Amino acid sequence: MNSNTITKGILKAIAILIGITLLLYFLYRVQSILVYIAISSVIALIASPIILFLKQKLKFPNTLAVIFTMLFFIGIFLGLISMFIPLIIEQGQNLSLLNIDQLQTNIQDLIIQINDYFLAKGVNVLDELKHADLFKNITAIPNLLNSVIGTVGNLSIGLFSVLFITFFLMKDTQIMESSIYVLVSDKSENKLKKSLATINHLLSRYFIGLVFQISILFVIYTITLLIFGIENAIVIAFLCALLNLIPYIGPLVGGVLMLFLSMSSNLGEDFQTVILPTTIYVMIGYVIAQLIDNFLSQPLIFSNSVKSHPLEIFLIIMIAGILFGVTGMIVAIPTYTAIKVILKAFLADNKIVKSLTKDL
């Protein structure tokens, strides 16, 4: 091996590393678009049986079937939003029943007790508060408002993007598949077709499993809330069950939400005899539901539907969460499953791929 060969090998390796770095940077910069495409693909996959039924059984033209399906999904989305309006109004009415004067008195008493405690330690809390510059961060208020406005704008753009991409994914399915086939050679086209069929099968099972998981949680939550007389039990149960679509974080948020709504539903009642016991019993029911979900539902869904080890899934979800946030955590498992199937089709002899896809 002469020096020219070594130099060419080094330059080739550097070029590959630079190419990979640029690709990763590009993917990082367009991560929001990738998330939109992933969400749209999931919706299109769920909608495909409906479109197929409309086209084959009811003889709808393709475009009309897609439009009808889109309107159906938009109607479900608007219906879900309208479900929570009574809940928000109810909680607002509960909060309006608070005795503000009594609340202010209790807070003042608490501050005095805290100050007396620290006075014994040689610290005058009230005096320190008087000398503190409480308005030095007043600029945080307009910054917060700008952040809220920016978030609303991003959500609007994201919603429009998802609807637009979803429409064409459903309408031009064959065109999309043909464009994917262009990326591979004629010899590899059959492998890709088989991979897409396998992905469709696995993800269909996965989403059916998710519906099953959410339904179980919804039933348990509803029964628990109804037993203890919590108002808007069905809406609260549905919202908390839906939050479980967000791995790991969703159940925590759902628990806090159910805790708050359970307590606020009984405002005006005695704390020790009504609010506290009711809240404790409701949270016990919530914990039981989570135990059933963690030890029965999730292993059944993840292991049998996407053929992945629980530790493997955990790491993928955490990585996706760091890179793409909450949305990344939601689409992590479907995306990872698709990647595994494609890798098995094209890199079946690779040791790492063999290890990851041995159950597929």
XYZ file of C-alpha atoms in Angstrom:
360
model
C 0.000 0.000 0.000
C 1.638 3.231 -1.197
C 1.207 6.762 0.116
C -1.249 7.749 -2.638
C -3.632 4.954 -1.667
C -3.440 5.927 2.014
C -4.027 9.602 1.148
C -7.032 8.754 -1.005
C -8.440 6.573 1.790
C -8.046 9.367 4.346
C -9.597 11.962 2.040
C -12.499 9.611 1.294
C -13.105 9.024 5.007
C -13.006 12.784 5.686
C -15.425 13.416 2.825
C -17.821 10.797 4.194
C -17.656 12.329 7.691
C -18.275 15.814 6.299
C -21.209 14.500 4.248
C -22.742 12.770 7.271
C -22.239 15.909 9.393
C -23.899 18.115 6.789
C -26.778 15.652 6.433
C -27.347 15.565 10.195
C -27.192 19.361 10.354
C -29.680 19.622 7.508
C -32.056 17.185 9.231
C -31.705 19.172 12.454
C -32.578 22.418 10.693
C -35.674 20.941 9.012
C -36.785 18.888 11.992
C -40.162 20.640 12.179
C -40.923 19.678 8.572
C -39.892 16.082 9.273
C -42.276 16.039 12.223
C -45.100 17.399 10.032
C -44.437 14.666 7.460
C -44.371 11.990 10.181
C -47.694 13.164 11.668
C -49.275 13.406 8.219
C -48.059 9.919 7.346
C -49.619 8.508 10.510
C -52.950 10.226 9.778
C -52.859 9.028 6.163
C -52.135 5.490 7.330
C -55.084 5.556 9.738
C -57.324 7.080 7.055
C -56.429 4.577 4.317
C -59.067 1.964 5.330
C -61.771 4.675 5.305
C -60.723 5.892 1.847
C -60.569 2.327 0.567
C -64.086 1.640 1.898
C -65.494 4.787 0.280
C -63.865 3.986 -3.065
C -64.688 0.269 -3.236
C -68.011 -0.025 -1.415
C -69.628 3.367 -2.023
C -67.945 4.021 -5.395
C -66.619 7.460 -4.398
C -64.091 9.075 -6.760
C -60.622 9.231 -5.228
C -60.604 12.997 -4.645
C -64.116 13.014 -3.159
C -63.228 10.106 -0.857
C -60.143 11.974 0.368
C -62.079 15.218 0.934
C -64.826 13.352 2.812
C -62.218 11.618 4.988
C -60.413 14.910 5.684
C -63.692 16.545 6.724
C -64.404 13.526 8.932
C -61.076 13.890 10.747
C -61.457 17.674 11.052
C -64.937 17.102 12.494
C -63.511 14.706 15.085
C -60.808 17.251 15.980
C -63.348 20.067 16.388
C -65.618 17.740 18.350
C -62.813 16.938 20.766
C -62.131 20.629 21.283
C -65.827 21.352 21.881
C -65.886 18.627 24.545
C -63.492 20.587 26.711
C -65.385 23.892 26.554
C -67.916 22.835 29.247
C -65.029 21.620 31.396
C -63.242 24.978 31.141
C -66.475 26.862 31.913
C -67.177 24.593 34.887
C -63.711 25.064 36.338
C -63.991 28.817 35.836
C -67.249 28.831 37.775
C -65.672 26.757 40.541
C -62.772 29.163 40.858
C -65.184 32.120 40.911
C -66.784 30.651 44.038
C -63.595 31.139 46.020
C -63.798 33.468 49.000
C -61.094 35.902 47.894
C -61.085 37.826 51.189
C -60.627 34.648 53.195
C -57.925 33.471 50.794
C -56.086 36.780 51.161
C -56.312 36.562 54.953
C -54.923 33.017 54.929
C -52.010 34.069 52.712
C -51.223 37.033 54.975
C -51.269 34.777 58.040
C -48.963 32.355 56.267
C -46.511 35.146 55.379
C -46.510 36.368 59.001
C -45.827 32.845 60.270
C -42.987 32.409 57.777
C -41.524 35.792 58.767
C -41.727 34.936 62.494
C -39.918 31.678 61.804
C -37.054 33.416 59.988
C -36.922 36.225 62.577
C -35.917 33.570 65.089
C -33.055 32.761 62.715
C -32.036 36.431 62.495
C -33.548 37.102 59.026
C -36.331 39.643 58.437
C -38.084 38.353 55.315
C -40.524 41.261 55.043
C -37.733 43.783 55.309
C -35.731 41.982 52.621
C -38.770 41.993 50.326
C -39.198 45.742 50.818
C -35.616 46.405 49.703
C -35.714 43.910 46.846
C -36.060 45.283 43.323
C -39.166 43.358 42.323
C -39.496 45.177 39.008
C -36.033 44.615 37.629
C -37.374 41.799 35.418
C -40.410 43.736 34.221
C -39.237 43.235 30.631
C -40.075 39.555 31.054
C -43.777 40.382 30.631
C -43.614 41.571 27.004
C -41.174 38.756 26.266
C -43.708 36.273 27.628
C -46.470 37.792 25.501
C -44.251 37.604 22.419
C -43.516 33.977 23.219
C -47.234 33.165 23.529
C -48.004 34.913 20.228
C -45.121 33.081 18.547
C -46.352 29.732 19.870
C -49.864 30.377 18.545
C -48.393 31.314 15.168
C -46.257 28.167 15.049
C -49.249 26.001 15.945
C -51.270 27.595 13.155
C -48.488 27.003 10.625
C -48.046 23.448 11.883
C -51.767 22.679 11.632
C -51.983 24.042 8.081
C -48.828 22.146 7.063
C -50.117 18.855 8.461
C -53.495 19.269 6.731
C -51.839 20.158 3.409
C -49.340 17.287 3.489
C -51.958 14.803 4.703
C -54.332 15.677 1.862
C -51.775 14.906 -0.832
C -50.458 11.826 0.947
C -54.009 10.436 0.886
C -54.897 11.707 -2.575
C -51.728 10.815 -4.483
C -50.723 7.590 -2.765
C -49.445 5.992 -5.962
C -47.456 9.080 -6.903
C -45.826 9.135 -3.477
C -44.936 5.459 -3.700
C -43.558 5.915 -7.226
C -41.396 8.810 -6.068
C -39.991 6.582 -3.317
C -39.228 3.833 -5.824
C -37.203 6.322 -7.873
C -34.693 6.454 -5.020
C -33.744 2.789 -5.446
C -32.603 0.666 -8.370
C -34.926 -1.667 -10.276
C -33.375 -4.660 -8.500
C -34.190 -3.173 -5.088
C -37.734 -2.080 -5.967
C -39.273 -5.401 -4.904
C -37.463 -5.215 -1.565
C -38.849 -1.736 -1.003
C -42.386 -2.843 -1.891
C -42.182 -5.688 0.611
C -40.764 -3.284 3.207
C -43.636 -0.823 2.735
C -46.163 -3.640 3.051
C -44.498 -4.839 6.263
C -44.387 -1.290 7.652
C -48.072 -0.821 6.877
C -48.915 -4.096 8.630
C -46.839 -3.397 11.758
C -47.988 0.194 12.144
C -51.624 -0.781 11.642
C -51.267 -3.225 14.529
C -49.480 -0.576 16.573
C -52.213 2.042 16.142
C -54.949 -0.489 16.845
C -53.055 -1.348 20.023
C -52.890 2.334 20.977
C -56.662 2.659 20.570
C -57.053 -0.408 22.782
C -54.678 1.095 25.379
C -56.452 4.468 25.478
C -59.854 2.766 25.691
C -58.834 0.722 28.734
C -57.513 3.809 30.532
C -60.606 5.815 29.566
C -62.952 3.186 31.031
C -60.995 2.911 34.302
C -60.701 6.694 34.701
C -64.398 7.210 33.952
C -65.537 4.573 36.454
C -63.243 6.024 39.136
C -64.423 9.606 38.623
C -68.100 8.648 38.446
C -67.886 6.621 41.662
C -66.676 9.670 43.569
C -69.042 12.114 41.911
C -66.529 14.229 39.978
C -68.288 16.557 37.527
C -67.479 16.226 33.791
C -66.051 12.786 34.532
C -66.158 11.576 30.915
C -64.341 14.637 29.544
C -61.665 14.517 32.262
C -61.176 10.773 31.763
C -60.855 11.153 27.994
C -58.336 14.009 28.282
C -56.161 12.147 30.805
C -56.323 8.951 28.729
C -55.384 10.877 25.584
C -52.325 12.327 27.327
C -50.940 8.788 27.608
C -50.121 9.007 23.892
C -47.113 11.037 25.044
C -44.725 8.400 26.450
C -43.573 8.823 30.071
C -44.422 12.544 30.278
C -48.115 12.177 29.405
C -49.090 10.060 32.451
C -47.377 12.551 34.795
C -49.209 15.501 33.227
C -52.460 13.518 33.300
C -51.979 12.741 37.002
C -51.427 16.394 37.895
C -54.422 17.403 35.775
C -56.712 14.834 37.386
C -55.487 15.894 40.848
C -56.281 19.548 40.149
C -59.663 18.897 38.509
C -60.730 16.509 41.273
C -59.957 19.099 43.933
C -61.474 22.035 42.038
C -64.687 20.082 41.392
C -65.337 20.065 45.145
C -64.457 23.658 45.926
C -66.633 25.046 48.696
C -66.730 21.709 50.540
C -64.831 20.923 53.736
C -61.191 20.168 52.923
C -60.516 17.437 55.504
C -63.792 15.522 55.193
C -64.602 15.888 51.476
C -61.890 17.320 49.214
C -58.846 15.463 50.589
C -60.401 11.944 50.882
C -62.073 12.196 47.458
C -58.841 13.343 45.815
C -56.836 10.552 47.466
C -59.294 7.876 46.301
C -59.339 9.275 42.758
C -55.541 9.281 42.611
C -55.437 5.686 43.901
C -57.689 4.752 40.976
C -55.385 6.674 38.621
C -52.303 4.819 39.934
C -54.065 1.440 39.530
C -54.911 2.343 35.922
C -51.288 3.280 35.261
C -50.041 0.005 36.756
C -52.399 -1.946 34.476
C -51.190 0.125 31.524
C -47.480 -0.255 32.330
C -47.477 -3.976 33.080
C -50.189 -5.255 30.725
C -51.201 -2.884 27.927
C -47.854 -1.363 26.923
C -45.805 -4.607 26.845
C -48.557 -6.206 24.760
C -48.640 -3.308 22.299
C -44.924 -2.603 21.939
C -43.597 -6.153 22.038
C -46.203 -7.784 19.817
C -46.954 -4.967 17.393
C -43.583 -3.377 16.606
C -41.352 -6.267 17.699
C -38.952 -4.184 19.807
C -37.461 -4.670 23.265
C -38.798 -2.308 25.996
C -35.289 -0.941 26.716
C -34.773 -0.328 23.008
C -38.064 1.582 22.845
C -37.198 3.608 25.943
C -33.872 4.768 24.497
C -35.421 5.653 21.123
C -38.191 7.684 22.786
C -35.691 9.572 24.963
C -33.443 10.374 21.989
C -36.423 11.516 19.904
C -37.604 13.664 22.811
C -34.221 15.391 23.099
C -34.018 16.040 19.352
C -37.635 16.854 18.472
C -39.428 17.498 21.760
C -42.812 16.052 22.736
C -43.909 15.513 19.131
C -40.766 13.489 18.510
C -41.619 11.240 21.457
C -45.062 10.577 19.992
C -43.832 9.611 16.508
C -40.618 7.922 17.685
C -41.872 4.330 17.732
C -43.628 4.352 14.313
C -40.641 6.069 12.676
C -38.137 3.715 14.299
C -40.189 0.679 13.244
C -40.215 1.868 9.627
C -36.448 2.430 9.686
C -35.845 -1.053 11.104
C -37.928 -2.723 8.388
C -36.098 -0.847 5.633
C -32.691 -1.631 7.141
C -33.570 -5.326 7.312
C -34.538 -5.326 3.641
C -31.383 -3.595 2.366
C -28.734 -4.382 5.013
C -29.762 -7.833 6.144
C -26.149 -9.063 6.389
C -25.022 -6.304 8.752
C -24.454 -7.608 12.310
C -26.033 -4.588 14.004
C -29.069 -4.720 11.737
C -29.384 -8.472 12.343
C -29.380 -7.901 16.085
C -31.992 -5.122 15.953
C -34.325 -6.855 13.490
C -34.088 -10.472 14.583
C -37.746 -10.512 15.697
C -39.152 -8.851 12.560
